[in-house]
C-alpha atoms as an extended CHARMM CRD file, in Angstrom:
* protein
*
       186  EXT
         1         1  UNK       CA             97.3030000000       90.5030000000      111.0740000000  PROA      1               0.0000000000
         2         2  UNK       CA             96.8580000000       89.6970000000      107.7050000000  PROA      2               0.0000000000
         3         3  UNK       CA             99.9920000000       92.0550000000      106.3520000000  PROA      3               0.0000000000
         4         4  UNK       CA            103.3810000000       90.9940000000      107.1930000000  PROA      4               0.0000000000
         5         5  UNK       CA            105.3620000000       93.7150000000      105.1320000000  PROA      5               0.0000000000
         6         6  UNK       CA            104.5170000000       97.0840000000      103.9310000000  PROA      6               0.0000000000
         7         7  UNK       CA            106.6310000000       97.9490000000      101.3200000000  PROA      7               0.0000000000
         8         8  UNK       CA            106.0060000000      101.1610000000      100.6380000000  PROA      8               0.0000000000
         9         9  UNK       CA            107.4200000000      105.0790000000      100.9740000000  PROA      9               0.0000000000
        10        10  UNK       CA            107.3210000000      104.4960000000      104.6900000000  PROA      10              0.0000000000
        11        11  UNK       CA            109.7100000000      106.8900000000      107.0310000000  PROA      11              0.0000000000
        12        12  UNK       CA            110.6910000000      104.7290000000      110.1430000000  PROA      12              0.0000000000
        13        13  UNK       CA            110.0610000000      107.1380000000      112.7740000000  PROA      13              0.0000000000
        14        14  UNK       CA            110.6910000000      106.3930000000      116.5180000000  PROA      14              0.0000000000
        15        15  UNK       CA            106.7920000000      106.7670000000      117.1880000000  PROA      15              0.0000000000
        16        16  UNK       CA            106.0850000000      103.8540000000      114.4900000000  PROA      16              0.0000000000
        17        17  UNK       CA            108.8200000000      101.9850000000      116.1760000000  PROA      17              0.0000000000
        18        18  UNK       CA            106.9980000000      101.9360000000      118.8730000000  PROA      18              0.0000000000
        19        19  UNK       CA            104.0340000000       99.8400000000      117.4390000000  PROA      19              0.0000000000
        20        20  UNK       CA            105.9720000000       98.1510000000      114.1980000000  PROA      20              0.0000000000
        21        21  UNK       CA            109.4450000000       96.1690000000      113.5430000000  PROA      21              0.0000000000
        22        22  UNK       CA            111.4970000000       98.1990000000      110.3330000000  PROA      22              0.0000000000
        23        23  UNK       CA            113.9810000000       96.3840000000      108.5180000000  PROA      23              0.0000000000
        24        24  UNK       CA            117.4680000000       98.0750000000      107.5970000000  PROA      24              0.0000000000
        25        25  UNK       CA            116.9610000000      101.4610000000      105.9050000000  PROA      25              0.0000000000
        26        26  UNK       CA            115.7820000000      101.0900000000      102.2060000000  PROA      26              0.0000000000
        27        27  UNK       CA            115.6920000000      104.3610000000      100.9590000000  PROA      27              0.0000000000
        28        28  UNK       CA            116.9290000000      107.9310000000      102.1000000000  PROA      28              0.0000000000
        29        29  UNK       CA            114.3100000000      110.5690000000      100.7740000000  PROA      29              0.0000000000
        30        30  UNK       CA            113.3820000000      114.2740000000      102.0130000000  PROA      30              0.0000000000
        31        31  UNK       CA            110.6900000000      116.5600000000      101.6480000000  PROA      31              0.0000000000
        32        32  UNK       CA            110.6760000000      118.9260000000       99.1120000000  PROA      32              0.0000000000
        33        33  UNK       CA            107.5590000000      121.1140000000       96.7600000000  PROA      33              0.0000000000
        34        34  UNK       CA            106.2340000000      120.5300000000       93.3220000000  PROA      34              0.0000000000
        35        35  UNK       CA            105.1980000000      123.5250000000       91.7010000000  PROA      35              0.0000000000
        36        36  UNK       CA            104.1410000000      124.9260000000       88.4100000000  PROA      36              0.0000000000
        37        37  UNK       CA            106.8110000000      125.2950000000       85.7070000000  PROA      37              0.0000000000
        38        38  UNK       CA            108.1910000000      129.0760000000       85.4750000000  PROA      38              0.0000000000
        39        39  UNK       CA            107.2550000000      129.7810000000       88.8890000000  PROA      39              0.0000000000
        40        40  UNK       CA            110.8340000000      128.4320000000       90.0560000000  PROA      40              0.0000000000
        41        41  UNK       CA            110.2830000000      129.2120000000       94.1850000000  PROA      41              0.0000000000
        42        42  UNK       CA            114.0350000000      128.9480000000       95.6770000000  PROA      42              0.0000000000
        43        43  UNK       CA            113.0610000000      128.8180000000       99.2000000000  PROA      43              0.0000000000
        44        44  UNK       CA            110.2270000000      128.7900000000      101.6730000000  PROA      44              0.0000000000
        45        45  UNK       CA            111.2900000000      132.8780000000      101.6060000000  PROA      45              0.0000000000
        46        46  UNK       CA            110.0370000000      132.7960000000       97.7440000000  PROA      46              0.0000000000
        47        47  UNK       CA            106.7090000000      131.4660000000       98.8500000000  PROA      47              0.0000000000
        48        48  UNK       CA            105.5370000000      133.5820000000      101.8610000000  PROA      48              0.0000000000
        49        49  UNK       CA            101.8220000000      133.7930000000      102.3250000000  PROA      49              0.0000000000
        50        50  UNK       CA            100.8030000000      130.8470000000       99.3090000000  PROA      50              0.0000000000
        51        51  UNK       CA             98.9690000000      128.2530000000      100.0150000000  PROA      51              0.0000000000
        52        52  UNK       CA            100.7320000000      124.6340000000       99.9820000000  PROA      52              0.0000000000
        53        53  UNK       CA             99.0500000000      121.1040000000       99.5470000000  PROA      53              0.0000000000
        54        54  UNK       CA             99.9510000000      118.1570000000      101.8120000000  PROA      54              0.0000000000
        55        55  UNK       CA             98.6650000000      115.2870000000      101.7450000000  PROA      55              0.0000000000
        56        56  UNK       CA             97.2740000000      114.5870000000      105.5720000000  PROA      56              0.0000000000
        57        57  UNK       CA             98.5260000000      112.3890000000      108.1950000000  PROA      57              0.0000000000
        58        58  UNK       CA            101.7880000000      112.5110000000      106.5130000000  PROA      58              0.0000000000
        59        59  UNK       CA            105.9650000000      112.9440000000      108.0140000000  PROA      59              0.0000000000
        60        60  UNK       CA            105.4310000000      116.2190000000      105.5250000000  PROA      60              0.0000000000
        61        61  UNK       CA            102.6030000000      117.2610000000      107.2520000000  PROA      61              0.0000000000
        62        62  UNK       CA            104.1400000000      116.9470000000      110.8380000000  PROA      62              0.0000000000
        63        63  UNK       CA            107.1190000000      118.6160000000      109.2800000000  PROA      63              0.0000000000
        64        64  UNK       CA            105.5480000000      121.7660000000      107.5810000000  PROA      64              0.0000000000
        65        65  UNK       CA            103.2140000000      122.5910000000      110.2640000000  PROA      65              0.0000000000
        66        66  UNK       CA            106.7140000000      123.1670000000      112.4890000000  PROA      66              0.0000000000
        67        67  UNK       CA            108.4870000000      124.8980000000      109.7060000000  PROA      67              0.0000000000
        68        68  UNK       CA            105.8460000000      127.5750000000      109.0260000000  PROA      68              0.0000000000
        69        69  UNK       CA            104.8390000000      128.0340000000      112.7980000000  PROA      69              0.0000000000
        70        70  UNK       CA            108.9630000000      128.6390000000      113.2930000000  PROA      70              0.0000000000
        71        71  UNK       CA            109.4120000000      130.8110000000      110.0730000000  PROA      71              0.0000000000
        72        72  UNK       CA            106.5490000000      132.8490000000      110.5140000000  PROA      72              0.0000000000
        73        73  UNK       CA            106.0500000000      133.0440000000      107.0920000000  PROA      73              0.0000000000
        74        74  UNK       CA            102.3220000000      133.0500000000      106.6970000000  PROA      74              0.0000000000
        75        75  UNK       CA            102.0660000000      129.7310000000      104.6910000000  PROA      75              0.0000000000
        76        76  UNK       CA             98.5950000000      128.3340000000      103.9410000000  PROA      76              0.0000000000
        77        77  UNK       CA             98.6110000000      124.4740000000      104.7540000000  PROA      77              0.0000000000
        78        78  UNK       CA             95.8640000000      122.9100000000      101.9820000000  PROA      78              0.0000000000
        79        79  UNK       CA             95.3670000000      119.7900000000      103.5770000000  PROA      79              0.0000000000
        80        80  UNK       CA             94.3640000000      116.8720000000      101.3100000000  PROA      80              0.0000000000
        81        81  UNK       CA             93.6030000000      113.1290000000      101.0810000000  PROA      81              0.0000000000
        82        82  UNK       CA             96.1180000000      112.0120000000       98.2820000000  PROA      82              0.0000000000
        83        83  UNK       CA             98.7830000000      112.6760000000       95.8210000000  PROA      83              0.0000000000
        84        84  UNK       CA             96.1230000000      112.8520000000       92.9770000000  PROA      84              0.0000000000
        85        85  UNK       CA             94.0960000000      115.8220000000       95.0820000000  PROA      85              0.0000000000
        86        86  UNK       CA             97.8660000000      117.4900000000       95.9060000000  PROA      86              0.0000000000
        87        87  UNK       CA             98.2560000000      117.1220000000       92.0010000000  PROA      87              0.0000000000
        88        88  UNK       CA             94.7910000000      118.6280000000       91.3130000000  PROA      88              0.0000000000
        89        89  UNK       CA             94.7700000000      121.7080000000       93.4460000000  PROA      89              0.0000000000
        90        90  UNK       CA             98.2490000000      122.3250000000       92.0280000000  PROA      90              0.0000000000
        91        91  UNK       CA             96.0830000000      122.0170000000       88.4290000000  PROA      91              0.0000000000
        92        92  UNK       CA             93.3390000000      124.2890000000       89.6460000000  PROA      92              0.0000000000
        93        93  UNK       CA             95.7240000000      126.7800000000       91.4390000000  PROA      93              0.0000000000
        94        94  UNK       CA             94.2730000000      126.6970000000       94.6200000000  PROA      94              0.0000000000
        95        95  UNK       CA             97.7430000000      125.8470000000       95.8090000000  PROA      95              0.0000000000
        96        96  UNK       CA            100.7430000000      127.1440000000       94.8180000000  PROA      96              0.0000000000
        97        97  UNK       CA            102.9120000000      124.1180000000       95.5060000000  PROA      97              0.0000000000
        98        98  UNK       CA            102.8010000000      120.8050000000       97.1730000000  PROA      98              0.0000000000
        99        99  UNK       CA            104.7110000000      119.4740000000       99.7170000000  PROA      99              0.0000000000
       100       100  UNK       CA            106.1470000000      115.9140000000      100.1190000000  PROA      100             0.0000000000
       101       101  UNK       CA            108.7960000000      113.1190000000       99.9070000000  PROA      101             0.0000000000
       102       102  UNK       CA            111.0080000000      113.9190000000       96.7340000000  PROA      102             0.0000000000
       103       103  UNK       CA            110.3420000000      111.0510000000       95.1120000000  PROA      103             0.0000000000
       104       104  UNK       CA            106.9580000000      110.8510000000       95.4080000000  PROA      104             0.0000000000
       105       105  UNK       CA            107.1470000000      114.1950000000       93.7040000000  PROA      105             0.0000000000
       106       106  UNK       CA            109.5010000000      113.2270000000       90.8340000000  PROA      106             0.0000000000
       107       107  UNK       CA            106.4320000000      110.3040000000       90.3680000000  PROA      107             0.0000000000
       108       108  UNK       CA            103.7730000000      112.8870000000       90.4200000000  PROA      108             0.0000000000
       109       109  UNK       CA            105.5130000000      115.3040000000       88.2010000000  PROA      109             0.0000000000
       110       110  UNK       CA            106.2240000000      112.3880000000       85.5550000000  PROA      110             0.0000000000
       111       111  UNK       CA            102.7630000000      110.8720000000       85.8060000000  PROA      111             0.0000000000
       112       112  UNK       CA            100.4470000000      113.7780000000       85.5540000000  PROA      112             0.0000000000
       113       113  UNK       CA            102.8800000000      116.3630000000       84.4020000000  PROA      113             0.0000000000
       114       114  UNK       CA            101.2380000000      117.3360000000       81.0450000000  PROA      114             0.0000000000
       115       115  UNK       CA            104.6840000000      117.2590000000       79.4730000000  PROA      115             0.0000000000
       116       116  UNK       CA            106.9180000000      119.7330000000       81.7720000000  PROA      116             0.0000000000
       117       117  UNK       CA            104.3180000000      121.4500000000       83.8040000000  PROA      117             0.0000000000
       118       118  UNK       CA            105.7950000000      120.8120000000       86.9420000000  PROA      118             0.0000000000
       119       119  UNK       CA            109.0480000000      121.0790000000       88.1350000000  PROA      119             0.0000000000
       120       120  UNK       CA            110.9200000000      119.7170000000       91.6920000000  PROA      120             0.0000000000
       121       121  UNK       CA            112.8950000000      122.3670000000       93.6380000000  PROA      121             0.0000000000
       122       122  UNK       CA            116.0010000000      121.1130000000       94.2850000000  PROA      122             0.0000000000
       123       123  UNK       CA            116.2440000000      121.5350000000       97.8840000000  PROA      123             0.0000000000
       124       124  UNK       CA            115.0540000000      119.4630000000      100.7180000000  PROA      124             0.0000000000
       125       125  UNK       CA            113.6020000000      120.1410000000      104.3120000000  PROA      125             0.0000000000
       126       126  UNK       CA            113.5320000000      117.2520000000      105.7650000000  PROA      126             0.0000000000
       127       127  UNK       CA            114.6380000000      114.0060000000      106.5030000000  PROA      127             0.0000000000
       128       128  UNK       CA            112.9330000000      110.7520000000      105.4620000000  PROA      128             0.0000000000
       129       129  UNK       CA            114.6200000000      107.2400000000      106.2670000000  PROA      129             0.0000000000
       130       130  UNK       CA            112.2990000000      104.6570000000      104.8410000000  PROA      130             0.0000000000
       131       131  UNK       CA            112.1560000000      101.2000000000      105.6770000000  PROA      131             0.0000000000
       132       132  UNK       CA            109.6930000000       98.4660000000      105.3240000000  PROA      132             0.0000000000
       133       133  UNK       CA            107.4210000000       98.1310000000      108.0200000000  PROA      133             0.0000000000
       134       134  UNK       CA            106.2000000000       94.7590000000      109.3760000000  PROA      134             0.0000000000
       135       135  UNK       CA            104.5170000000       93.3070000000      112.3930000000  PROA      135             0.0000000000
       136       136  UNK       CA            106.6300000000       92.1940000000      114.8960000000  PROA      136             0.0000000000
       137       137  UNK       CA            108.5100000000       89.1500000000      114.9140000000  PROA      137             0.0000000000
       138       138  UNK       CA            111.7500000000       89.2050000000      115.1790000000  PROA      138             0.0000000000
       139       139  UNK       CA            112.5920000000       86.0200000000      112.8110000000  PROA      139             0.0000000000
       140       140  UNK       CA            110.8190000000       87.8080000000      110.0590000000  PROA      140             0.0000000000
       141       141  UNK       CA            112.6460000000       91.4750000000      110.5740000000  PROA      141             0.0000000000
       142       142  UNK       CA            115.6630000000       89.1730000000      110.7600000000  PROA      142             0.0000000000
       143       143  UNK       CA            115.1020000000       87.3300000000      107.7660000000  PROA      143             0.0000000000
       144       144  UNK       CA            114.3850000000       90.5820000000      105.7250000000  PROA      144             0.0000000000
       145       145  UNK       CA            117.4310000000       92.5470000000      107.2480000000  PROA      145             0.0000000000
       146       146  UNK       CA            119.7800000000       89.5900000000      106.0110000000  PROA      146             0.0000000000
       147       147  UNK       CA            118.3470000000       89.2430000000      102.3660000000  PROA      147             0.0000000000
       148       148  UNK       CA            118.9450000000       93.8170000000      102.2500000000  PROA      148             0.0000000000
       149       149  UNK       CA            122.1540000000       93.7780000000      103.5460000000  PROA      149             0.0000000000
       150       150  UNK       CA            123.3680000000       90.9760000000      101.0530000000  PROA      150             0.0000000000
       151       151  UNK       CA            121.3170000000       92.7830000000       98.2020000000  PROA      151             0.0000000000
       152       152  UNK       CA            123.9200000000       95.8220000000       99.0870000000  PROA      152             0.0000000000
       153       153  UNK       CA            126.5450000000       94.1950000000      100.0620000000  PROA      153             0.0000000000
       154       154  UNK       CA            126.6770000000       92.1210000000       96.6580000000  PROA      154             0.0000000000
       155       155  UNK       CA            125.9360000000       95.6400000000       94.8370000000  PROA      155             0.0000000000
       156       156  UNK       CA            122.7750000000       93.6860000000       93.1920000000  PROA      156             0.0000000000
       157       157  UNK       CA            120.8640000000       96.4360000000       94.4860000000  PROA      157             0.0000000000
       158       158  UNK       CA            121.8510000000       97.7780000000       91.8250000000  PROA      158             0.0000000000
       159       159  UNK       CA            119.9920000000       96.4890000000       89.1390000000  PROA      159             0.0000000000
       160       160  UNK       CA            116.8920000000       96.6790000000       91.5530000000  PROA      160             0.0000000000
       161       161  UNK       CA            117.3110000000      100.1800000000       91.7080000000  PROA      161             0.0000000000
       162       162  UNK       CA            117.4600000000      100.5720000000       87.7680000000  PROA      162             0.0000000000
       163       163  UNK       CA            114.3860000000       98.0140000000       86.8930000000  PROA      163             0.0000000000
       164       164  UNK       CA            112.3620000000      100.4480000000       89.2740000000  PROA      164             0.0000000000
       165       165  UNK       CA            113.3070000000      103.8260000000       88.9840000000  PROA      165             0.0000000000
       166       166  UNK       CA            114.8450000000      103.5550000000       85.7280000000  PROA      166             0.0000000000
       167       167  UNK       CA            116.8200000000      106.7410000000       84.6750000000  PROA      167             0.0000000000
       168       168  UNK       CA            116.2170000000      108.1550000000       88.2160000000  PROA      168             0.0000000000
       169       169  UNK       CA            117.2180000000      104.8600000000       89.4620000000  PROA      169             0.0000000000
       170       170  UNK       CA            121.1290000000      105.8120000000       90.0460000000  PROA      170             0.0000000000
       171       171  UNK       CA            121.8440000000      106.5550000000       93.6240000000  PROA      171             0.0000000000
       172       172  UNK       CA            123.1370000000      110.0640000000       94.7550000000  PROA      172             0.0000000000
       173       173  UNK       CA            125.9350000000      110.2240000000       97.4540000000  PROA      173             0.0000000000
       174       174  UNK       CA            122.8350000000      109.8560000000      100.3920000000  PROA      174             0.0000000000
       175       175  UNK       CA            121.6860000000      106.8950000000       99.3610000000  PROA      175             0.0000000000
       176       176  UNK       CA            125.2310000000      105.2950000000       97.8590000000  PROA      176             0.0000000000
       177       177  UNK       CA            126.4110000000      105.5660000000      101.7540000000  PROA      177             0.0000000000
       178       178  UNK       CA            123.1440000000      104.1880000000      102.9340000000  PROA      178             0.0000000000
       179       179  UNK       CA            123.6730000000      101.1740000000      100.9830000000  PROA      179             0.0000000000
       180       180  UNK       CA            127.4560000000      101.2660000000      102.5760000000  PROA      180             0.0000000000
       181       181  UNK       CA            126.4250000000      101.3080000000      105.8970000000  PROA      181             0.0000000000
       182       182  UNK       CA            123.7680000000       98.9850000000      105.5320000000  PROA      182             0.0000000000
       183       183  UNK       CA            125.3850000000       96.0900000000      103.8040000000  PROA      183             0.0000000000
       184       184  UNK       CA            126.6800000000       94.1610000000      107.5380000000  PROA      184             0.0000000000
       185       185  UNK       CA            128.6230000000       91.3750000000      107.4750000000  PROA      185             0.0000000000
       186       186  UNK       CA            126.9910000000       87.9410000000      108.0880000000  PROA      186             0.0000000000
């Protein structure tokens, strides 16, 4: 194809591994709901019967469709194409929060926030091990997993981290063992 890497918010799944190469882990992330300042939802208890966005096709997706057929808790899925229509239907009210990867949340929030409109709930409900995805060929998943693990092994990841995420850029204990266990010896 004409893509060799995706380097995106990509959770390596088994079922992608099954048609794509992943490099080492690059990220640990989870699943977690924007929602309106001063609404302040502690738990998928606090939100029974309200209508959530999620963006389609999605690990969320797969993930929240299980979670409220198991909790019974008469959640609303509002299915949508994007972050920006999640972000909009959190604007209009048509939902009452919107479910996805916590970083992708923390960008939404920052980027069309409107100042501190939104705020991140602090606890997670899934788990989201993201890699970068690539066609296969071994050389080239070989080539990639060397140049990670000597990015973490050298702690120049780092720096990385920082020039990207900036303030948010400092790794909790999740991803400070990720880079541990990922940085293999030559």
């Amino acid at each position: 194809g004409a893509i060799d890497i995706e380097c995106g918010n990509t959770t390596q799944t088994i079922s992608r591994r099954a048609d794509f190469d992943f490099s080492l882990m690059t990220f640990v992330d989870g699943a977690s709901l924007l929602y309106r300042s001063g609404e302040n939802p502690k738990s998928l208890d606090d939100i029974k019967g309200q209508r959530i966005a999620v963006v389609s096709g999605t690990t969320t997706e797969k993930a929240m469709e299980k979670l409220v057929a198991a909790e019974k808790l008469g959640i609303q899925l509002i299915k949508v194409k994007d972050h920006n229509e999640a972000l909009a239907a959190l604007q209009n009210k048509t939902a009452t929060a919107y479910a996805a990867d916590r970083t992708v949340l923390i960008t939404t929030a920052l980027l069309g926030g409107e100042g501190k409109a939104y705020t991140v709930a602090e606890n997670q409900f899934t788990y989201e091990p993201y890699g970068l995805m690539m066609r296969r060929d071994a050389e080239l998943r070989l080539a990639v997993d060397r140049t990670l693990a000597q990015l973490y092994r050298s702690g120049e990841i780092g720096p990385v981290l920082q020039n990207w995420f900036g303030p948010l850029g400092k790794p909790g204990e999740v991803l400070t063992v990720m880079i541990l266990l990922n940085g293999l010896p030559e």
